[in-house]
Short mmCIF file of N, CA, C and O and ligand atoms in Angstrom, two decimals:
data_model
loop_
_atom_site.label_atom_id
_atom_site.label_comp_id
_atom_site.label_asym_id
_atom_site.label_seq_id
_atom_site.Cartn_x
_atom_site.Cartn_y
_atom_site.Cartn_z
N UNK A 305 -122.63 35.21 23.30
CA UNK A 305 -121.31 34.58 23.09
C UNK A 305 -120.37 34.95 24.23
O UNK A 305 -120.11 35.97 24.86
N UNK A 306 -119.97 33.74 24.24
CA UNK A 306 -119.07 34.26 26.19
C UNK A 306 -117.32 34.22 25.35
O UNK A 306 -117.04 33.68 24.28
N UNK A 307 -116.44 34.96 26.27
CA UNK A 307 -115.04 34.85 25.98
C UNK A 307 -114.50 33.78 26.28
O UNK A 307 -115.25 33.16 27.05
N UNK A 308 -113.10 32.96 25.96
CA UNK A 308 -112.72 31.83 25.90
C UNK A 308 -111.97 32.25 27.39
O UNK A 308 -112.25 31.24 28.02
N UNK A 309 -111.66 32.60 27.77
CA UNK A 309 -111.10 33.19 28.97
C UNK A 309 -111.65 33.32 29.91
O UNK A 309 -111.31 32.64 30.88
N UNK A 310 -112.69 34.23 30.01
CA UNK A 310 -113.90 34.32 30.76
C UNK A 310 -112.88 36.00 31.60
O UNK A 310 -113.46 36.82 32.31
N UNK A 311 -112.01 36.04 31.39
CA UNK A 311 -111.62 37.16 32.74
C UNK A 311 -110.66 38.37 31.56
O UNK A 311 -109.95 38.21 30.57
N UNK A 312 -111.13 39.50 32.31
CA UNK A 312 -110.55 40.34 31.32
C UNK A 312 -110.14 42.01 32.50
O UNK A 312 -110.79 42.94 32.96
N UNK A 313 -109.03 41.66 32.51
CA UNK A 313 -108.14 42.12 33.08
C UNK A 313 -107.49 43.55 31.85
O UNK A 313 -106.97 43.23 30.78
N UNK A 314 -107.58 44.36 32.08
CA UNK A 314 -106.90 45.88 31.75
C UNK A 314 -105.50 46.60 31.63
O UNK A 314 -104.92 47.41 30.91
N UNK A 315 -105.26 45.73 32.88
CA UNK A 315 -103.78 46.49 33.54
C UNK A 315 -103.01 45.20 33.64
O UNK A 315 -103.39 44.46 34.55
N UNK A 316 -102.07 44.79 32.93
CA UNK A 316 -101.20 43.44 33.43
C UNK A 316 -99.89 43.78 34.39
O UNK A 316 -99.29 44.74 33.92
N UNK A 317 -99.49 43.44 35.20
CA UNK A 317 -98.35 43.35 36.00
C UNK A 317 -96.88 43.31 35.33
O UNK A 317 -96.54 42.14 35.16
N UNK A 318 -96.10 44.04 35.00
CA UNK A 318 -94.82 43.82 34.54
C UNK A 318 -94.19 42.53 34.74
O UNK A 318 -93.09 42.33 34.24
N UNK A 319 -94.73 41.69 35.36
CA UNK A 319 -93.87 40.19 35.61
C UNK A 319 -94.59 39.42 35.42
O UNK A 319 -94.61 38.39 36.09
N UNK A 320 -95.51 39.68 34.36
CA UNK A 320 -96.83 38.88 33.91
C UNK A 320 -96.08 37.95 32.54
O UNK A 320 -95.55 38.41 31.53
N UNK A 321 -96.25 36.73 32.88
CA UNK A 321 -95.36 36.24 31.46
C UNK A 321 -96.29 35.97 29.93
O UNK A 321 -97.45 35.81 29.56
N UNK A 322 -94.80 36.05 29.32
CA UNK A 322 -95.82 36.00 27.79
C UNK A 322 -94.89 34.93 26.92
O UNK A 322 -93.68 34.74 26.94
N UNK A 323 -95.79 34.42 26.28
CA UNK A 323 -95.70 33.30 25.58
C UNK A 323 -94.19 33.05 24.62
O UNK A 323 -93.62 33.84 23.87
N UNK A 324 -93.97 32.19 24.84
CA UNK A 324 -92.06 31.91 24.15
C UNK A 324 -92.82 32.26 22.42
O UNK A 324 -92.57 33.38 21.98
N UNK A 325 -93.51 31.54 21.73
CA UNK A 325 -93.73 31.39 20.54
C UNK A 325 -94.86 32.54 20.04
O UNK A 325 -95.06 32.59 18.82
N UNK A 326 -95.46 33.29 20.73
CA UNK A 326 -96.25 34.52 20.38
C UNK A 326 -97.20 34.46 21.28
O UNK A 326 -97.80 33.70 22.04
N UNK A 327 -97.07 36.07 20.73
CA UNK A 327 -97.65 36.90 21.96
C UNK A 327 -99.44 36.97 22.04
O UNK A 327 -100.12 36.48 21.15
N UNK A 328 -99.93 37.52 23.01
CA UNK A 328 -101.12 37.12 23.22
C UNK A 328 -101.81 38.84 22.79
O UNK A 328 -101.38 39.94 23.13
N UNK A 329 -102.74 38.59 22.12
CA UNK A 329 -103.48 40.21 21.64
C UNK A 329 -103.50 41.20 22.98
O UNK A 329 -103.32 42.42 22.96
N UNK A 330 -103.78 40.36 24.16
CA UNK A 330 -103.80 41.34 25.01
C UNK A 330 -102.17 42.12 25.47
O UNK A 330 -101.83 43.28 25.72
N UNK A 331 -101.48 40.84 25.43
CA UNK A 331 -99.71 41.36 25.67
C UNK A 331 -99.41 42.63 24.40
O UNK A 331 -98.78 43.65 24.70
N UNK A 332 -99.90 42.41 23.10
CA UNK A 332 -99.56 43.48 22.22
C UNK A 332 -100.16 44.94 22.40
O UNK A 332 -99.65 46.05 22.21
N UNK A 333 -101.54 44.52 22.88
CA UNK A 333 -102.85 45.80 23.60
C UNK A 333 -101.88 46.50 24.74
O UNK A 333 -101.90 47.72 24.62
N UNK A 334 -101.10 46.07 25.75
CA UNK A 334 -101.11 46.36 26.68
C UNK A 334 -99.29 47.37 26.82
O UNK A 334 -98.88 48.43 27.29
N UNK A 335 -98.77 46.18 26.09
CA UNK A 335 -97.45 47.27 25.27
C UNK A 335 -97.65 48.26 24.42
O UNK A 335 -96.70 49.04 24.31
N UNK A 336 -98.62 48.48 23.76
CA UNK A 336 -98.62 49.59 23.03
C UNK A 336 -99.45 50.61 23.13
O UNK A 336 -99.59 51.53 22.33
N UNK A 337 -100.29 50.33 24.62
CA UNK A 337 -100.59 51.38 25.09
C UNK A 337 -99.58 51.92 26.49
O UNK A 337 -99.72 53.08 26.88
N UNK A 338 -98.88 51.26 26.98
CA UNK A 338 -97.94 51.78 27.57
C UNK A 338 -96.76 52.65 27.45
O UNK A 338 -95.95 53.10 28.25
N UNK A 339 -97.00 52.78 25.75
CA UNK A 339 -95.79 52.70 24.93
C UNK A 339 -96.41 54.20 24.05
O UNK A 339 -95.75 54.97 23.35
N UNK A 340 -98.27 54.28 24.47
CA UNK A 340 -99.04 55.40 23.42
C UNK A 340 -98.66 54.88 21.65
O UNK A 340 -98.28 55.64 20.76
N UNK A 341 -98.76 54.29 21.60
CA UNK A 341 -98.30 53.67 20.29
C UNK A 341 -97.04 54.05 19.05
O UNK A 341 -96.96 54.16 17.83
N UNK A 342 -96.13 54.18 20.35
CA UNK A 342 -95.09 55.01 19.58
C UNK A 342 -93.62 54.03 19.88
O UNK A 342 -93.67 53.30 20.87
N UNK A 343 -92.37 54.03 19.06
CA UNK A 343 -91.64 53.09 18.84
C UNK A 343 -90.91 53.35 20.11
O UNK A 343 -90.39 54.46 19.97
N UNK A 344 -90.51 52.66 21.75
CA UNK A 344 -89.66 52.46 21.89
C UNK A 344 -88.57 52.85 22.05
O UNK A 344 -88.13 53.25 23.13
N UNK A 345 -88.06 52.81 21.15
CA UNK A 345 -86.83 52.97 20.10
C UNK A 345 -86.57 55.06 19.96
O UNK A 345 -85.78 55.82 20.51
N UNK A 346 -87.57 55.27 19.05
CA UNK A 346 -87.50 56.76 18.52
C UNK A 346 -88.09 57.38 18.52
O UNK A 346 -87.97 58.47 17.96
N UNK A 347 -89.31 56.88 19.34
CA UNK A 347 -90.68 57.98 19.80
C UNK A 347 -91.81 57.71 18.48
O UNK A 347 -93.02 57.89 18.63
N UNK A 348 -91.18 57.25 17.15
CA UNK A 348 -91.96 57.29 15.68
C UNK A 348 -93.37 56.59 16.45
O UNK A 348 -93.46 56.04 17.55
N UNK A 349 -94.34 56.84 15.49
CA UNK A 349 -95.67 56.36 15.63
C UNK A 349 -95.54 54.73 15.08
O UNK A 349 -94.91 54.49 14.05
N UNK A 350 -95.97 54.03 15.59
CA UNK A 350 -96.54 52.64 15.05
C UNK A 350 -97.40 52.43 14.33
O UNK A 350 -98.50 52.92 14.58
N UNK A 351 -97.20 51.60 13.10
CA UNK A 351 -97.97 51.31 12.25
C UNK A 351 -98.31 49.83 12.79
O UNK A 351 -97.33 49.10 12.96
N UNK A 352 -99.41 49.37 13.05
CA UNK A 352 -99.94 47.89 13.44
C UNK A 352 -99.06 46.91 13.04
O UNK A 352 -98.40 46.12 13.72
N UNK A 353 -99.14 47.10 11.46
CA UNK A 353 -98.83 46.29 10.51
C UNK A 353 -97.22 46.06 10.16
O UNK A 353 -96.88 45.19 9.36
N UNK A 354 -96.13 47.04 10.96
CA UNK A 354 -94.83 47.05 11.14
C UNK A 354 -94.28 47.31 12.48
O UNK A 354 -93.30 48.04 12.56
N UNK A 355 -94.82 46.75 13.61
CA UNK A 355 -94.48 46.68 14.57
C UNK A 355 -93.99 45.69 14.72
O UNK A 355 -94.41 44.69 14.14
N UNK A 356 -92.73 45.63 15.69
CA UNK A 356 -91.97 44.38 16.03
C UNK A 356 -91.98 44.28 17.56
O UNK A 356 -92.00 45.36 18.14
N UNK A 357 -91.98 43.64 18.01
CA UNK A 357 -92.29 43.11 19.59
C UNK A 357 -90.43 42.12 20.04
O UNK A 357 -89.88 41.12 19.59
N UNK A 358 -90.18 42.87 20.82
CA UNK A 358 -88.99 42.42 20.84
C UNK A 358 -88.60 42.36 22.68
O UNK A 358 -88.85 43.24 23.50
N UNK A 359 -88.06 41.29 22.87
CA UNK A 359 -87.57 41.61 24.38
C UNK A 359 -86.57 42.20 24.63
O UNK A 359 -85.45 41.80 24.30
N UNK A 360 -86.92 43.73 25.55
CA UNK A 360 -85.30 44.73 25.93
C UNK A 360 -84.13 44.00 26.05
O UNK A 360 -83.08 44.12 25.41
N UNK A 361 -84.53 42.99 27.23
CA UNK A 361 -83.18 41.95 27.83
C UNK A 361 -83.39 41.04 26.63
O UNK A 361 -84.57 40.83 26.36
N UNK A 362 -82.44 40.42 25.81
CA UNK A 362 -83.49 39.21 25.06
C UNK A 362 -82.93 37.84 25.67
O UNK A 362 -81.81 37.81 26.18
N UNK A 363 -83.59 36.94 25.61
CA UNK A 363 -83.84 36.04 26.34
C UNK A 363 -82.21 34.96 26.74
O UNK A 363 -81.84 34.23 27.66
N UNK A 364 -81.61 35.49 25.30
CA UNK A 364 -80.32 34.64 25.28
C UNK A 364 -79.33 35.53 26.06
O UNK A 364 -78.18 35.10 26.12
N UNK A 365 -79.58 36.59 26.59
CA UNK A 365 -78.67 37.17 27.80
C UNK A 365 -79.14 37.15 28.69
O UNK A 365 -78.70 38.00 29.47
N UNK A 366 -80.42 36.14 29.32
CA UNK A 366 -81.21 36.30 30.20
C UNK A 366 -81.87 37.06 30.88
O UNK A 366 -81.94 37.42 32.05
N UNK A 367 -82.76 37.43 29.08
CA UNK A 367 -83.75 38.36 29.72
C UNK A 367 -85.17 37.43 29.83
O UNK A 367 -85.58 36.62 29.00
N UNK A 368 -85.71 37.78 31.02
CA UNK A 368 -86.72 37.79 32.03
C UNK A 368 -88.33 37.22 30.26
O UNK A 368 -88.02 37.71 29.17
N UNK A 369 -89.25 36.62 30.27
CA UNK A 369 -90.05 36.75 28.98
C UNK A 369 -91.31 36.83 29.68
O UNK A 369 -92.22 36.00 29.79
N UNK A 370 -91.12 38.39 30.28
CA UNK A 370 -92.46 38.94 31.21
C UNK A 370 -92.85 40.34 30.18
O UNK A 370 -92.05 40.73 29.33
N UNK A 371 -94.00 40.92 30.37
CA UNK A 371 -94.70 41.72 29.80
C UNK A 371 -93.38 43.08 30.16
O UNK A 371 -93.12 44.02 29.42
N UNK A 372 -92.86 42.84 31.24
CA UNK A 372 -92.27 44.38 31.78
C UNK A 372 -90.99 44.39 30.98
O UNK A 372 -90.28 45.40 30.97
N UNK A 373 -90.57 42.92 30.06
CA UNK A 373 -89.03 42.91 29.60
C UNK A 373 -89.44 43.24 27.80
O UNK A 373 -88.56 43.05 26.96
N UNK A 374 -90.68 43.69 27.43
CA UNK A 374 -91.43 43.78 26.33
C UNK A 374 -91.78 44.76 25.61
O UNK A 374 -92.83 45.32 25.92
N UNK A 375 -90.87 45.34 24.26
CA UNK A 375 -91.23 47.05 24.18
C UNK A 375 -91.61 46.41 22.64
O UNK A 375 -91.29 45.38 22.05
N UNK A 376 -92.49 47.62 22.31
CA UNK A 376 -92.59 47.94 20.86
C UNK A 376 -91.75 48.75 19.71
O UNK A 376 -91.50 49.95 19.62
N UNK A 377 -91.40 47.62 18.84
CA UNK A 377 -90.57 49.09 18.27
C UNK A 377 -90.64 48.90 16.85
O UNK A 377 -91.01 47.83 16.35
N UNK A 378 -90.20 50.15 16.03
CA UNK A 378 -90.07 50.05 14.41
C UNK A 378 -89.40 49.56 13.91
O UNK A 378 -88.44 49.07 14.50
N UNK A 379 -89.57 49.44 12.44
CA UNK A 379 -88.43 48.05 11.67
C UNK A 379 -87.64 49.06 12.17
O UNK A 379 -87.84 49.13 13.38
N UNK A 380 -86.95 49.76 11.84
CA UNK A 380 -85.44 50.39 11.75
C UNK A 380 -84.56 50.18 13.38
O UNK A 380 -83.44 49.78 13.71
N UNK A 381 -85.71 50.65 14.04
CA UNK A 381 -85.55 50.34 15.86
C UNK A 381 -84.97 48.90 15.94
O UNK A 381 -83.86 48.62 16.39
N UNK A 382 -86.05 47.84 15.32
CA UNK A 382 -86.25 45.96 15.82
C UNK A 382 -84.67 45.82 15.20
O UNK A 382 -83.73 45.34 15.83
N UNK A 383 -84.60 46.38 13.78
CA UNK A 383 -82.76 45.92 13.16
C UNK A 383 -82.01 46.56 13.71
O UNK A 383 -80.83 46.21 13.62
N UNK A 384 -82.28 47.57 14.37
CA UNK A 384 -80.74 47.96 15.23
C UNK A 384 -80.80 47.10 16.56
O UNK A 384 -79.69 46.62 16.80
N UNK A 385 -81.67 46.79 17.40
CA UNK A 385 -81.66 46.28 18.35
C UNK A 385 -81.24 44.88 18.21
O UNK A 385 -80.64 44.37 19.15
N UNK A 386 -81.56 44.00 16.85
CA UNK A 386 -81.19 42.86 16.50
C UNK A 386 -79.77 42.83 16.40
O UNK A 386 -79.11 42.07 17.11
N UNK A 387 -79.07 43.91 15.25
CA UNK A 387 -77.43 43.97 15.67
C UNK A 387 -77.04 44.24 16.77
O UNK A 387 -75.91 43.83 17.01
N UNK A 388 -77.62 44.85 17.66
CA UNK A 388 -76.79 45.23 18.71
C UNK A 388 -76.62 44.05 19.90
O UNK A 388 -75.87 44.05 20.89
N UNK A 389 -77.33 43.31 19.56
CA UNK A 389 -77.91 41.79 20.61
C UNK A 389 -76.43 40.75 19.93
O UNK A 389 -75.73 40.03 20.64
N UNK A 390 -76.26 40.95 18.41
CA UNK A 390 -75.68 39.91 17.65
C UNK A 390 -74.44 40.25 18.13
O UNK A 390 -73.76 39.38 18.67
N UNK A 391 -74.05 41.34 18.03
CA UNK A 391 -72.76 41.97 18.47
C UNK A 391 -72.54 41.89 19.80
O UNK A 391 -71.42 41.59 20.21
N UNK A 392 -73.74 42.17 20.77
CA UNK A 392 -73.16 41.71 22.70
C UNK A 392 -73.07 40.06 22.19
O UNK A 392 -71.99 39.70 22.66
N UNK A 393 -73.37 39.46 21.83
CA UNK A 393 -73.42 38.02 21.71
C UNK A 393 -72.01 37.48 21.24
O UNK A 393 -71.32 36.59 21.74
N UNK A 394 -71.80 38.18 20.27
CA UNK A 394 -70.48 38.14 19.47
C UNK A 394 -69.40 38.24 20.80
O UNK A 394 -68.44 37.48 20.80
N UNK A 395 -69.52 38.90 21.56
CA UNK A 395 -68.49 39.87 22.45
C UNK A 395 -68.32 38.74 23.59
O UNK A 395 -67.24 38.37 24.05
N UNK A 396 -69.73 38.21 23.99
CA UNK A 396 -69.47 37.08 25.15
C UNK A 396 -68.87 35.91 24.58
O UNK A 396 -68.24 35.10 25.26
N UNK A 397 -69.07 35.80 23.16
CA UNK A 397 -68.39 34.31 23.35
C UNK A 397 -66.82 34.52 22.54
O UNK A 397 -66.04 33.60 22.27
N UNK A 398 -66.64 35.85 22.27
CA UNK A 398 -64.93 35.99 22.36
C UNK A 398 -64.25 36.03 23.59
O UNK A 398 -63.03 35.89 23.68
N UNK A 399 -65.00 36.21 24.53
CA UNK A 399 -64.08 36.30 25.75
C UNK A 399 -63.53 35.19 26.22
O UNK A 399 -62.78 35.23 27.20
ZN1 LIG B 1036 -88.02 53.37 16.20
#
């Protein structure tokens, strides 16, 4: 059985892009070993199954949707980072 890909690459490039609508197993493989499988956020360990994949810059402040703008983090981490995005957001369009 051959891979649908055929090429299997280890190490991705920080300006390697990843998909607007989800991420690719290898983009999640490759953040969370960069990351030793720990949040990001608070150092906590990752659970597979409650990891959130979130872009540092996010996209609506123009962040970059490359592997290098791509961290892993815990629910508690993903909801603070979500308010804190809602609130810079909040802030640009009061000005
Ligand atoms: Zn965390």
């Amino acid at each position: 059985m051959t891979s649908e890909r055929g090429i299997h690459t280890a190490i991705y490039p920080d300006d390697a892009p990843i998909g607007d609508a989800y991420l690719t197993h290898e983009a999640v493989r490759t953040v969370l070993e960069r990351q030793d499988n720990r949040c990001a956020g608070c150092s906590a360990p990752l659970d597979a199954r409650s990891t959130y994949f979130d872009l540092r810059q996010p996209a609506i402040c123009g962040g970059p949707h490359t592997l290098g703008n791509l961290e892993a983090l815990c629910p508690s981490c993903h909801w603070k980072h979500i308010r804190r995005i809602r609130e810079r957001f909040a802030d640009h369009r009061n000005k």
